[in-house]
mmCIF file of C-alpha atoms and ligand atoms in Angstrom:
data_model
loop_
_atom_site.group_PDB
_atom_site.id
_atom_site.type_symbol
_atom_site.label_atom_id
_atom_site.label_comp_id
_atom_site.label_asym_id
_atom_site.label_seq_id
_atom_site.Cartn_x
_atom_site.Cartn_y
_atom_site.Cartn_z
ATOM 1 C CA MET A 1 -39.018 16.135 -38.918
ATOM 2 C CA ASN A 2 -38.855 17.515 -42.427
ATOM 3 C CA LYS A 3 -36.840 20.454 -41.150
ATOM 4 C CA ILE A 4 -34.271 18.078 -39.630
ATOM 5 C CA LYS A 5 -34.065 16.172 -42.898
ATOM 6 C CA LEU A 6 -33.618 19.420 -44.814
ATOM 7 C CA PHE A 7 -30.968 20.592 -42.377
ATOM 8 C CA LEU A 8 -29.087 17.293 -42.675
ATOM 9 C CA LYS A 9 -29.388 17.395 -46.447
ATOM 10 C CA LYS A 10 -28.012 20.924 -46.505
ATOM 11 C CA TYR A 11 -25.451 20.756 -43.738
ATOM 12 C CA GLY A 12 -24.960 17.011 -43.180
ATOM 13 C CA TYR A 13 -21.700 17.076 -45.097
ATOM 14 C CA TYR A 14 -20.376 19.939 -42.946
ATOM 15 C CA CYS A 15 -21.502 18.181 -39.790
ATOM 16 C CA MET A 16 -19.637 15.045 -40.839
ATOM 17 C CA ILE A 17 -16.485 17.020 -41.571
ATOM 18 C CA GLY A 18 -16.948 18.788 -38.242
ATOM 19 C CA LEU A 19 -17.257 15.498 -36.392
ATOM 20 C CA MET A 20 -14.215 14.106 -38.207
ATOM 21 C CA VAL A 21 -12.178 17.187 -37.282
ATOM 22 C CA ILE A 22 -13.315 16.906 -33.658
ATOM 23 C CA ALA A 23 -12.442 13.176 -33.659
ATOM 24 C CA LEU A 24 -9.014 13.988 -35.089
ATOM 25 C CA GLY A 25 -8.558 16.732 -32.485
ATOM 26 C CA VAL A 26 -9.458 14.316 -29.692
ATOM 27 C CA THR A 27 -7.077 11.690 -31.078
ATOM 28 C CA ILE A 28 -4.237 14.205 -31.247
ATOM 29 C CA GLY A 29 -5.160 15.452 -27.754
ATOM 30 C CA VAL A 30 -5.085 11.930 -26.332
ATOM 31 C CA ALA A 31 -1.833 11.135 -28.135
ATOM 32 C CA ALA A 32 -0.229 14.299 -26.799
ATOM 33 C CA GLY A 33 -1.133 13.219 -23.274
ATOM 34 C CA THR A 34 -2.394 15.339 -20.436
ATOM 35 C CA GLU A 35 0.928 16.821 -19.356
ATOM 36 C CA ASN A 36 0.941 19.288 -22.249
ATOM 37 C CA THR A 37 -2.353 21.106 -21.771
ATOM 38 C CA GLU A 38 -1.143 24.192 -23.597
ATOM 39 C CA MET A 39 -0.579 22.277 -26.820
ATOM 40 C CA ASN A 40 -4.132 20.891 -26.669
ATOM 41 C CA ILE A 41 -5.569 24.367 -26.371
ATOM 42 C CA ASP A 42 -3.456 25.569 -29.293
ATOM 43 C CA SER A 43 -4.465 22.709 -31.546
ATOM 44 C CA SER A 44 -8.166 23.299 -30.862
ATOM 45 C CA ALA A 45 -7.732 27.020 -31.506
ATOM 46 C CA ASN A 46 -6.178 26.320 -34.889
ATOM 47 C CA ASN A 47 -8.648 23.788 -36.158
ATOM 48 C CA PRO A 48 -11.540 25.122 -38.214
ATOM 49 C CA VAL A 49 -14.351 23.415 -36.228
ATOM 50 C CA VAL A 50 -16.074 26.700 -35.378
ATOM 51 C CA SER A 51 -16.426 27.886 -38.956
ATOM 52 C CA VAL A 52 -17.208 24.403 -40.311
ATOM 53 C CA VAL A 53 -20.032 23.469 -37.947
ATOM 54 C CA ASN A 54 -21.370 27.011 -37.904
ATOM 55 C CA PRO A 55 -21.593 28.131 -41.546
ATOM 56 C CA GLU A 56 -23.675 31.179 -40.555
ATOM 57 C CA VAL A 57 -20.599 33.129 -39.428
ATOM 58 C CA LEU A 58 -19.489 35.394 -42.272
ATOM 59 C CA SER A 59 -18.310 38.952 -41.899
ATOM 60 C CA PHE A 60 -18.309 41.615 -44.589
ATOM 61 C CA CYS A 61 -16.470 44.702 -45.750
ATOM 62 C CA LEU A 62 -17.284 47.147 -48.539
ATOM 63 C CA PRO A 63 -16.165 46.356 -52.118
ATOM 64 C CA MET A 64 -14.474 49.785 -52.371
ATOM 65 C CA GLU A 65 -12.908 52.250 -49.963
ATOM 66 C CA ASN A 66 -15.390 55.006 -49.009
ATOM 67 C CA PRO A 67 -17.469 54.326 -52.113
ATOM 68 C CA THR A 68 -19.787 56.838 -53.743
ATOM 69 C CA ILE A 69 -23.023 55.374 -55.075
ATOM 70 C CA ILE A 70 -23.545 56.526 -58.656
ATOM 71 C CA LYS A 71 -26.570 54.358 -59.238
ATOM 72 C CA ASP A 72 -28.435 52.430 -56.571
ATOM 73 C CA TYR A 73 -29.953 48.948 -56.628
ATOM 74 C CA SER A 74 -33.501 49.274 -57.961
ATOM 75 C CA GLY A 75 -34.912 45.778 -57.460
ATOM 76 C CA SER A 76 -37.599 45.228 -60.085
ATOM 77 C CA GLU A 77 -38.180 48.970 -60.481
ATOM 78 C CA LEU A 78 -37.092 50.308 -63.879
ATOM 79 C CA MET A 79 -34.310 52.860 -64.117
ATOM 80 C CA TRP A 80 -33.095 54.787 -67.144
ATOM 81 C CA ASN A 81 -29.888 53.420 -68.670
ATOM 82 C CA SER A 82 -28.395 56.326 -70.606
ATOM 83 C CA THR A 83 -25.760 54.154 -72.317
ATOM 84 C CA LEU A 84 -28.313 51.760 -73.829
ATOM 85 C CA ALA A 85 -31.053 54.415 -73.914
ATOM 86 C CA TRP A 86 -33.710 52.210 -72.352
ATOM 87 C CA TRP A 87 -35.421 51.520 -69.048
ATOM 88 C CA GLU A 88 -34.220 48.493 -67.110
ATOM 89 C CA ALA A 89 -34.075 47.040 -63.617
ATOM 90 C CA HIS A 90 -30.709 47.874 -62.072
ATOM 91 C CA GLU A 91 -30.076 44.772 -59.985
ATOM 92 C CA GLY A 92 -26.746 45.921 -58.655
ATOM 93 C CA MET A 93 -24.986 49.047 -57.435
ATOM 94 C CA ASP A 94 -22.644 51.316 -59.366
ATOM 95 C CA LEU A 95 -19.832 52.553 -57.162
ATOM 96 C CA THR A 96 -16.720 54.677 -57.488
ATOM 97 C CA SER A 97 -13.937 55.587 -55.103
ATOM 98 C CA ASP A 98 -10.810 57.729 -55.110
ATOM 99 C CA ASN A 99 -8.401 54.849 -55.803
ATOM 100 C CA SER A 100 -10.855 52.659 -57.828
ATOM 101 C CA LEU A 101 -9.573 49.536 -56.038
ATOM 102 C CA VAL A 102 -12.047 46.677 -55.664
ATOM 103 C CA PHE A 103 -12.039 44.259 -52.717
ATOM 104 C CA ALA A 104 -13.664 40.919 -51.864
ATOM 105 C CA ILE A 105 -16.566 41.641 -49.496
ATOM 106 C CA ALA A 106 -16.076 38.400 -47.522
ATOM 107 C CA ASP A 107 -14.033 35.193 -47.429
ATOM 108 C CA GLY A 108 -14.760 32.955 -50.389
ATOM 109 C CA GLU A 109 -13.501 31.364 -53.582
ATOM 110 C CA VAL A 110 -13.207 32.862 -57.065
ATOM 111 C CA MET A 111 -15.730 30.878 -59.112
ATOM 112 C CA SER A 112 -15.443 32.566 -62.477
ATOM 113 C CA ILE A 113 -13.794 35.336 -64.432
ATOM 114 C CA THR A 114 -15.407 36.385 -67.695
ATOM 115 C CA GLU A 115 -15.026 39.152 -70.215
ATOM 116 C CA ASP A 116 -17.802 40.325 -72.447
ATOM 117 C CA SER A 117 -18.845 43.550 -74.090
ATOM 118 C CA LEU A 118 -21.869 44.129 -71.830
ATOM 119 C CA ASP A 119 -20.409 43.466 -68.361
ATOM 120 C CA GLY A 120 -16.740 44.014 -69.155
ATOM 121 C CA THR A 121 -14.344 42.027 -66.979
ATOM 122 C CA LYS A 122 -16.431 40.268 -64.349
ATOM 123 C CA VAL A 123 -15.316 38.313 -61.277
ATOM 124 C CA ILE A 124 -17.708 36.105 -59.298
ATOM 125 C CA ILE A 125 -16.815 35.003 -55.773
ATOM 126 C CA GLU A 126 -18.729 32.277 -53.967
ATOM 127 C CA HIS A 127 -19.156 32.614 -50.202
ATOM 128 C CA SER A 128 -20.802 30.377 -47.613
ATOM 129 C CA ASN A 129 -24.560 30.575 -46.894
ATOM 130 C CA GLY A 130 -25.481 30.531 -50.602
ATOM 131 C CA LEU A 131 -24.045 34.001 -51.220
ATOM 132 C CA GLU A 132 -22.197 35.099 -54.348
ATOM 133 C CA SER A 133 -20.684 38.509 -54.985
ATOM 134 C CA VAL A 134 -20.266 39.803 -58.533
ATOM 135 C CA TYR A 135 -17.810 42.522 -59.560
ATOM 136 C CA SER A 136 -18.315 43.855 -63.106
ATOM 137 C CA SER A 137 -16.709 46.588 -65.199
ATOM 138 C CA LEU A 138 -13.203 45.825 -63.897
ATOM 139 C CA ASN A 139 -10.090 46.430 -65.926
ATOM 140 C CA ASN A 140 -8.220 43.338 -67.124
ATOM 141 C CA GLU A 141 -5.317 43.551 -64.686
ATOM 142 C CA LEU A 142 -6.877 41.324 -62.052
ATOM 143 C CA LYS A 143 -5.213 40.291 -58.788
ATOM 144 C CA VAL A 144 -7.060 36.952 -58.636
ATOM 145 C CA LYS A 145 -7.627 33.871 -60.784
ATOM 146 C CA VAL A 146 -10.324 31.203 -60.857
ATOM 147 C CA GLY A 147 -10.038 28.845 -57.867
ATOM 148 C CA ASP A 148 -8.258 31.367 -55.633
ATOM 149 C CA LYS A 149 -9.374 31.387 -52.017
ATOM 150 C CA VAL A 150 -9.834 34.998 -50.998
ATOM 151 C CA LYS A 151 -10.173 36.663 -47.636
ATOM 152 C CA LYS A 152 -12.456 39.549 -46.804
ATOM 153 C CA GLY A 153 -10.796 42.760 -48.016
ATOM 154 C CA ASP A 154 -8.407 41.081 -50.493
ATOM 155 C CA GLU A 155 -7.841 43.213 -53.577
ATOM 156 C CA ILE A 156 -9.489 41.798 -56.699
ATOM 157 C CA GLY A 157 -8.684 44.469 -59.256
ATOM 158 C CA LYS A 158 -9.626 47.948 -60.353
ATOM 159 C CA ALA A 159 -12.853 49.536 -61.555
ATOM 160 C CA SER A 160 -12.913 50.759 -65.160
ATOM 161 C CA ASP A 161 -15.346 51.568 -67.950
ATOM 162 C CA SER A 162 -15.101 48.072 -69.490
ATOM 163 C CA ALA A 163 -18.840 47.342 -69.145
ATOM 164 C CA GLY A 164 -20.276 48.338 -72.511
ATOM 165 C CA SER A 165 -23.823 48.400 -71.111
ATOM 166 C CA GLU A 166 -22.900 51.187 -68.694
ATOM 167 C CA ASN A 167 -19.798 52.850 -70.088
ATOM 168 C CA LEU A 168 -21.349 56.321 -70.275
ATOM 169 C CA THR A 169 -21.314 56.132 -66.466
ATOM 170 C CA GLY A 170 -17.527 56.313 -66.684
ATOM 171 C CA SER A 171 -15.091 54.264 -64.658
ATOM 172 C CA HIS A 172 -17.028 52.425 -61.937
ATOM 173 C CA LEU A 173 -17.676 49.088 -60.264
ATOM 174 C CA HIS A 174 -21.018 47.428 -61.007
ATOM 175 C CA PHE A 175 -21.516 45.275 -57.913
ATOM 176 C CA GLU A 176 -24.162 42.590 -57.407
ATOM 177 C CA LEU A 177 -24.985 40.266 -54.534
ATOM 178 C CA LEU A 178 -26.798 36.963 -55.011
ATOM 179 C CA GLU A 179 -28.427 34.777 -52.379
ATOM 180 C CA ASP A 180 -29.361 31.233 -53.473
ATOM 181 C CA GLY A 181 -28.997 32.378 -57.087
ATOM 182 C CA ASN A 182 -31.269 35.441 -56.800
ATOM 183 C CA LYS A 183 -29.988 38.994 -57.061
ATOM 184 C CA ILE A 184 -30.640 40.813 -53.788
ATOM 185 C CA ASP A 185 -30.141 44.321 -52.455
ATOM 186 C CA PRO A 186 -26.464 44.558 -51.405
ATOM 187 C CA ASN A 187 -27.643 46.824 -48.575
ATOM 188 C CA ASN A 188 -29.102 43.724 -46.912
ATOM 189 C CA TYR A 189 -25.547 42.765 -45.984
ATOM 190 C CA LEU A 190 -23.384 45.829 -46.577
ATOM 191 C CA GLU A 191 -23.556 49.318 -45.166
ATOM 192 C CA LEU A 192 -23.279 51.160 -48.453
ATOM 193 C CA GLN A 193 -25.807 53.910 -47.842
ATOM 194 C CA PRO A 194 -24.567 57.060 -46.128
ATOM 195 C CA LYS A 195 -25.988 57.451 -42.642
HETATM 196 ZN ZN1 ZN B 201 -24.676 49.050 -62.873
#
């Protein structure tokens, strides 16, 4: 019972939207009449019912083309940061690629763009399922702005050495993945490790 309540609390809004979209689809279908079956099929193919009532469906791509991992995600394990000359948990992945271009790993919305001396230019994209992807150490010529809806694989910008906390690493992307606000291993969702 509690699980149902929790589900409704979490997804009730989506369910309602889903039902409304279905109701609208049915209304349009009825209005269009039965002689034009093709149009009914088209309209149901175009409406977003599938993704709305099933928020689990999210597909991913890598944040860079054929990336090289310079520094892996360490979880709570401490790693040496040569720029700051101290040990710290590296809760993201440092990546480079030939063209340095950085891409959105999945469909989502640009939640924030910040610039500070530690992380450099940083873009945060919110996805469904409580996921957020974070792209730090970008240069300031971004291809997106706050509020933009992005698709998987859309170009966000270019990796640089703007993150002061890691700039001895050279030009790179510091990439993080969050689930329900907690930093997680990007490898849980992305195939970043060489096979
Ligand atoms: Zn890093």
